[in-house]
Short mmCIF file of C-alpha atoms in Angstrom, two decimals:
data_model
loop_
_atom_site.label_atom_id
_atom_site.label_comp_id
_atom_site.label_asym_id
_atom_site.label_seq_id
_atom_site.Cartn_x
_atom_site.Cartn_y
_atom_site.Cartn_z
CA ASN W 6 -0.05 0.25 0.33
CA ALA W 7 1.28 3.51 -0.91
CA GLY W 8 -0.74 5.14 2.13
CA VAL W 9 -1.82 8.69 1.32
CA THR W 10 -0.03 10.62 -1.45
CA GLN W 11 0.03 14.48 -2.20
CA THR W 12 1.24 15.84 -5.19
CA PRO W 13 3.41 17.80 -5.90
CA LYS W 14 5.82 18.02 -2.65
CA PHE W 15 6.61 22.02 -3.47
CA GLN W 16 4.89 24.47 -5.60
CA VAL W 17 5.64 28.29 -6.11
CA LEU W 18 2.55 30.35 -6.79
CA LYS W 19 1.96 33.98 -8.25
CA THR W 20 -0.67 36.04 -6.83
CA GLY W 21 -3.90 35.24 -8.63
CA GLN W 22 -2.74 31.73 -10.05
CA SER W 23 -5.04 28.51 -9.35
CA MET W 24 -3.71 25.32 -9.10
CA THR W 25 -5.10 21.72 -7.79
CA LEU W 26 -3.08 19.79 -4.83
CA GLN W 27 -3.78 16.36 -5.23
CA CYS W 28 -4.20 13.68 -2.72
CA ALA W 29 -5.20 10.17 -3.07
CA GLN W 30 -5.30 7.11 -1.10
CA ASP W 31 -5.43 3.66 -1.29
CA MET W 32 -6.55 2.24 2.03
CA ASN W 33 -10.66 2.52 1.09
CA HIS W 34 -10.90 5.05 3.74
CA GLU W 35 -14.13 7.07 3.68
CA TYR W 36 -12.85 9.86 5.60
CA MET W 37 -10.72 12.06 4.12
CA SER W 38 -9.71 15.99 5.04
CA TRP W 39 -7.21 18.84 4.15
CA TYR W 40 -5.42 20.85 6.93
CA ARG W 41 -2.82 23.47 6.62
CA GLN W 42 -0.21 24.27 9.15
CA ASP W 43 1.30 27.87 9.75
CA PRO W 44 4.12 28.33 11.98
CA GLY W 45 2.29 28.52 15.86
CA MET W 46 -1.09 27.95 14.60
CA GLY W 47 -0.63 24.25 14.85
CA LEU W 48 -3.03 22.59 11.87
CA ARG W 49 -6.21 23.84 10.63
CA LEU W 50 -9.09 22.22 9.15
CA ILE W 51 -9.80 23.51 5.17
CA HIS W 52 -12.03 20.92 4.33
CA TYR W 53 -13.36 16.94 4.70
CA SER W 54 -15.24 14.35 3.08
CA VAL W 55 -16.82 11.53 5.11
CA GLY W 56 -17.74 9.44 1.74
CA ALA W 57 -17.58 9.91 -2.10
CA GLY W 58 -19.91 12.76 -3.39
CA ILE W 59 -20.03 14.38 0.46
CA THR W 60 -17.82 17.49 1.33
CA ASP W 61 -17.93 19.88 4.17
CA GLN W 62 -16.13 22.73 5.14
CA GLY W 63 -13.93 23.38 7.83
CA GLU W 64 -12.26 26.13 10.37
CA VAL W 65 -10.75 28.09 7.45
CA PRO W 66 -12.72 26.83 3.96
CA ASN W 67 -12.48 30.12 2.18
CA GLY W 68 -10.76 30.32 -0.88
CA TYR W 69 -10.17 26.73 -1.52
CA ASN W 70 -12.65 24.24 -2.91
CA VAL W 71 -12.90 20.52 -2.92
CA SER W 72 -15.13 17.51 -4.52
CA ARG W 73 -14.93 14.05 -3.94
CA SER W 74 -16.19 11.77 -6.95
CA THR W 75 -14.26 8.80 -6.42
CA THR W 76 -13.65 7.12 -3.03
CA GLU W 77 -9.70 7.52 -3.60
CA ASP W 78 -8.90 10.87 -4.50
CA PHE W 79 -9.92 14.02 -2.60
CA PRO W 80 -8.21 17.43 -4.67
CA LEU W 81 -7.95 20.88 -3.33
CA ARG W 82 -8.35 23.80 -5.34
CA LEU W 83 -6.86 27.29 -4.64
CA LEU W 84 -9.25 29.35 -7.05
CA SER W 85 -7.04 32.40 -6.80
CA ALA W 86 -4.05 32.41 -4.87
CA ALA W 87 -2.88 35.22 -1.99
CA PRO W 88 0.09 35.22 -0.27
CA SER W 89 -1.71 34.07 2.85
CA GLN W 90 -2.07 30.99 1.80
CA THR W 91 1.16 30.83 1.74
CA SER W 92 1.39 27.07 4.09
CA VAL W 93 2.16 23.51 4.24
CA TYR W 94 -1.02 21.43 3.47
CA PHE W 95 -1.56 17.91 4.72
CA CYS W 96 -4.39 15.76 3.62
CA ALA W 97 -5.17 13.15 5.72
CA SER W 98 -7.60 9.54 5.40
CA SER W 99 -9.35 7.62 7.90
CA TYR W 100 -12.08 5.00 8.53
CA HIS W 101 -14.67 6.22 9.42
CA ILE W 102 -18.04 4.36 10.68
CA GLY W 103 -20.96 5.21 11.47
CA THR W 104 -20.61 8.67 13.58
CA LEU W 105 -16.73 7.41 14.49
CA THR W 106 -13.47 8.25 12.69
CA TYR W 107 -10.91 6.84 13.68
CA GLU W 108 -6.86 7.22 13.63
CA GLN W 109 -5.51 9.66 10.73
CA TYR W 110 -3.14 8.58 7.95
CA PHE W 111 -1.28 11.45 6.71
CA GLY W 112 0.74 12.29 3.42
CA PRO W 113 3.89 13.69 3.35
CA GLY W 114 2.66 17.49 2.89
CA THR W 115 2.67 20.12 -0.43
CA ARG W 116 4.59 23.43 1.04
CA LEU W 117 3.01 26.17 -1.03
CA THR W 118 4.97 29.21 -1.06
CA VAL W 119 2.85 32.43 -2.74
CA THR W 120 4.30 35.31 -4.18
CA GLU G 7 -17.62 25.74 18.00
CA LEU G 8 -14.66 22.94 19.30
CA LYS G 9 -11.86 25.00 20.45
CA VAL G 10 -8.69 22.49 21.75
CA GLU G 11 -6.10 23.98 24.26
CA GLN G 12 -2.82 22.32 25.11
CA ASN G 13 -0.41 23.31 27.17
CA PRO G 14 2.21 23.96 27.59
CA LEU G 15 3.10 25.17 24.02
CA PHE G 16 6.70 24.02 24.75
CA LEU G 17 8.74 21.97 27.11
CA SER G 18 12.23 21.73 27.67
CA MET G 19 12.66 18.96 29.81
CA GLN G 20 15.98 17.16 30.92
CA GLU G 21 16.60 13.26 29.92
CA GLY G 22 15.44 10.76 32.74
CA LYS G 23 12.50 13.00 34.37
CA ASN G 24 8.78 12.74 34.11
CA TYR G 25 6.38 14.96 32.61
CA THR G 26 2.93 15.59 31.45
CA ILE G 27 1.18 17.60 28.54
CA TYR G 28 -2.44 18.66 28.81
CA CYS G 29 -5.56 18.92 26.45
CA ASN G 30 -8.66 20.93 27.10
CA TYR G 31 -11.19 21.04 24.51
CA SER G 32 -14.84 23.22 24.99
CA THR G 33 -17.31 20.89 23.56
CA THR G 34 -18.76 17.41 24.56
CA SER G 35 -16.74 14.88 22.50
CA ASP G 36 -15.87 10.77 22.36
CA ARG G 37 -12.84 10.63 20.62
CA LEU G 38 -9.38 12.27 21.03
CA TYR G 39 -6.64 11.74 18.96
CA TRP G 40 -2.52 12.37 19.70
CA TYR G 41 -0.36 12.70 16.93
CA ARG G 42 3.24 13.21 16.77
CA GLN G 43 5.45 15.41 14.79
CA ASP G 44 9.05 15.41 14.06
CA PRO G 45 10.91 18.88 12.38
CA GLY G 46 10.01 18.91 8.55
CA LYS G 47 7.95 15.45 8.62
CA SER G 48 4.28 14.47 8.39
CA LEU G 49 2.31 13.05 11.57
CA GLU G 50 2.27 9.91 12.85
CA SER G 51 -0.82 8.67 14.79
CA LEU G 52 -0.45 7.79 18.29
CA PHE G 53 -3.04 7.19 20.21
CA VAL G 54 -6.98 7.00 19.78
CA LEU G 55 -8.98 7.29 23.25
CA LEU G 56 -12.69 6.39 22.34
CA SER G 57 -14.35 6.49 26.05
CA ASN G 58 -14.41 8.40 29.33
CA GLY G 59 -11.33 7.08 31.81
CA ALA G 60 -9.23 5.38 28.69
CA VAL G 61 -5.73 4.77 29.06
CA LYS G 62 -3.33 4.06 26.23
CA GLN G 63 0.48 3.01 26.61
CA GLU G 64 3.42 2.96 24.21
CA GLY G 65 6.94 2.71 25.67
CA ARG G 66 7.42 5.63 27.99
CA LEU G 67 4.23 7.35 26.51
CA MET G 68 0.74 7.08 28.40
CA ALA G 69 -2.50 8.87 27.20
CA SER G 70 -5.46 9.09 29.04
CA LEU G 71 -9.11 10.76 28.53
CA ASP G 72 -11.58 12.17 31.08
CA THR G 73 -14.61 13.29 29.10
CA LYS G 74 -16.23 14.76 32.14
CA ALA G 75 -13.57 17.06 32.53
CA ARG G 76 -12.88 17.46 28.92
CA LEU G 77 -9.41 17.04 29.29
CA SER G 78 -6.43 14.39 28.15
CA THR G 79 -3.20 13.85 29.44
CA LEU G 80 0.40 12.41 27.41
CA HIS G 81 2.38 11.85 30.64
CA ILE G 82 5.73 10.93 29.11
CA THR G 83 7.87 8.83 31.80
CA ALA G 84 12.15 8.91 32.04
CA ALA G 85 12.15 11.02 28.74
CA VAL G 86 14.67 10.16 26.46
CA HIS G 87 16.15 12.64 23.33
CA ASP G 88 13.91 10.38 21.02
CA LEU G 89 11.06 11.91 22.33
CA SER G 90 11.73 15.48 20.89
CA ALA G 91 8.81 16.29 18.61
CA THR G 92 5.67 18.20 18.95
CA TYR G 93 2.73 16.31 19.74
CA PHE G 94 -0.72 17.20 18.68
CA CYS G 95 -4.20 16.57 20.48
CA ALA G 96 -7.52 16.05 17.78
CA VAL G 97 -10.60 16.11 18.96
CA GLY G 98 -13.55 15.25 16.87
CA THR G 99 -17.15 16.95 17.02
CA MET G 100 -19.95 15.03 17.67
CA ASN G 101 -23.75 15.66 16.24
CA ARG G 102 -23.99 16.26 12.54
CA ASP G 103 -20.85 16.91 11.37
CA ASP G 104 -17.70 15.12 12.06
CA LYS G 105 -14.75 17.85 11.84
CA ILE G 106 -11.16 16.55 13.52
CA ILE G 107 -9.72 20.02 15.42
CA PHE G 108 -6.51 20.17 16.33
CA GLY G 109 -4.77 21.72 19.08
CA LYS G 110 -1.64 24.01 18.85
CA GLY G 111 0.98 21.53 19.66
CA THR G 112 3.18 20.78 22.40
CA ARG G 113 7.00 21.36 20.96
CA LEU G 114 9.02 18.94 23.46
CA HIS G 115 12.70 19.22 23.92
CA ILE G 116 14.71 16.84 26.07
CA LEU G 117 17.72 17.66 26.26
CA PRO G 118 20.71 15.35 27.06
#
């Protein structure tokens, strides 16, 4: 199993550009999520999904879109990049049974810089 | 809205000493997670606590959960340098949504 994979590992964008961060998992996990990590802020939840076709907003969703057309993939789209979106982005997945989410498995992260 | 607070945010301690990291949360939850992150790396799951009174141990780390007090602790026994890392607690919301909200993390530095 590859676990949770993220591409790219590094990205530099200019203000106003758009891009998609890719996330895929091969563990058949129902639950997937995106976090951003900034120094001193911990991890903040951007969007999450409890299954294919279902997405919901987290703590800091503005400026980001997601979709979940398959169980395996959960891409994160930046609509118009801003310097405030400079961060490390982590994707995670876990089993979700009923209303219970188990431990999340995290991808290696994408380091994004917006100039 | 669920808030998760960890303290301390930074801890420097000597090898061989014991210490405890605290994780408080603001609304009812029935699940709490502890993760470890090494510098420049991703997060690794340490413990999942799913019921009041749950206690789990792995090596020199022990985690417990008191859902009535909305408090979890991560206790380090006889610290060794290899335990230097940032430790995060995360809490799952209840009701219709199922967000998992992280604390700011505790950066642990163990001096040889």
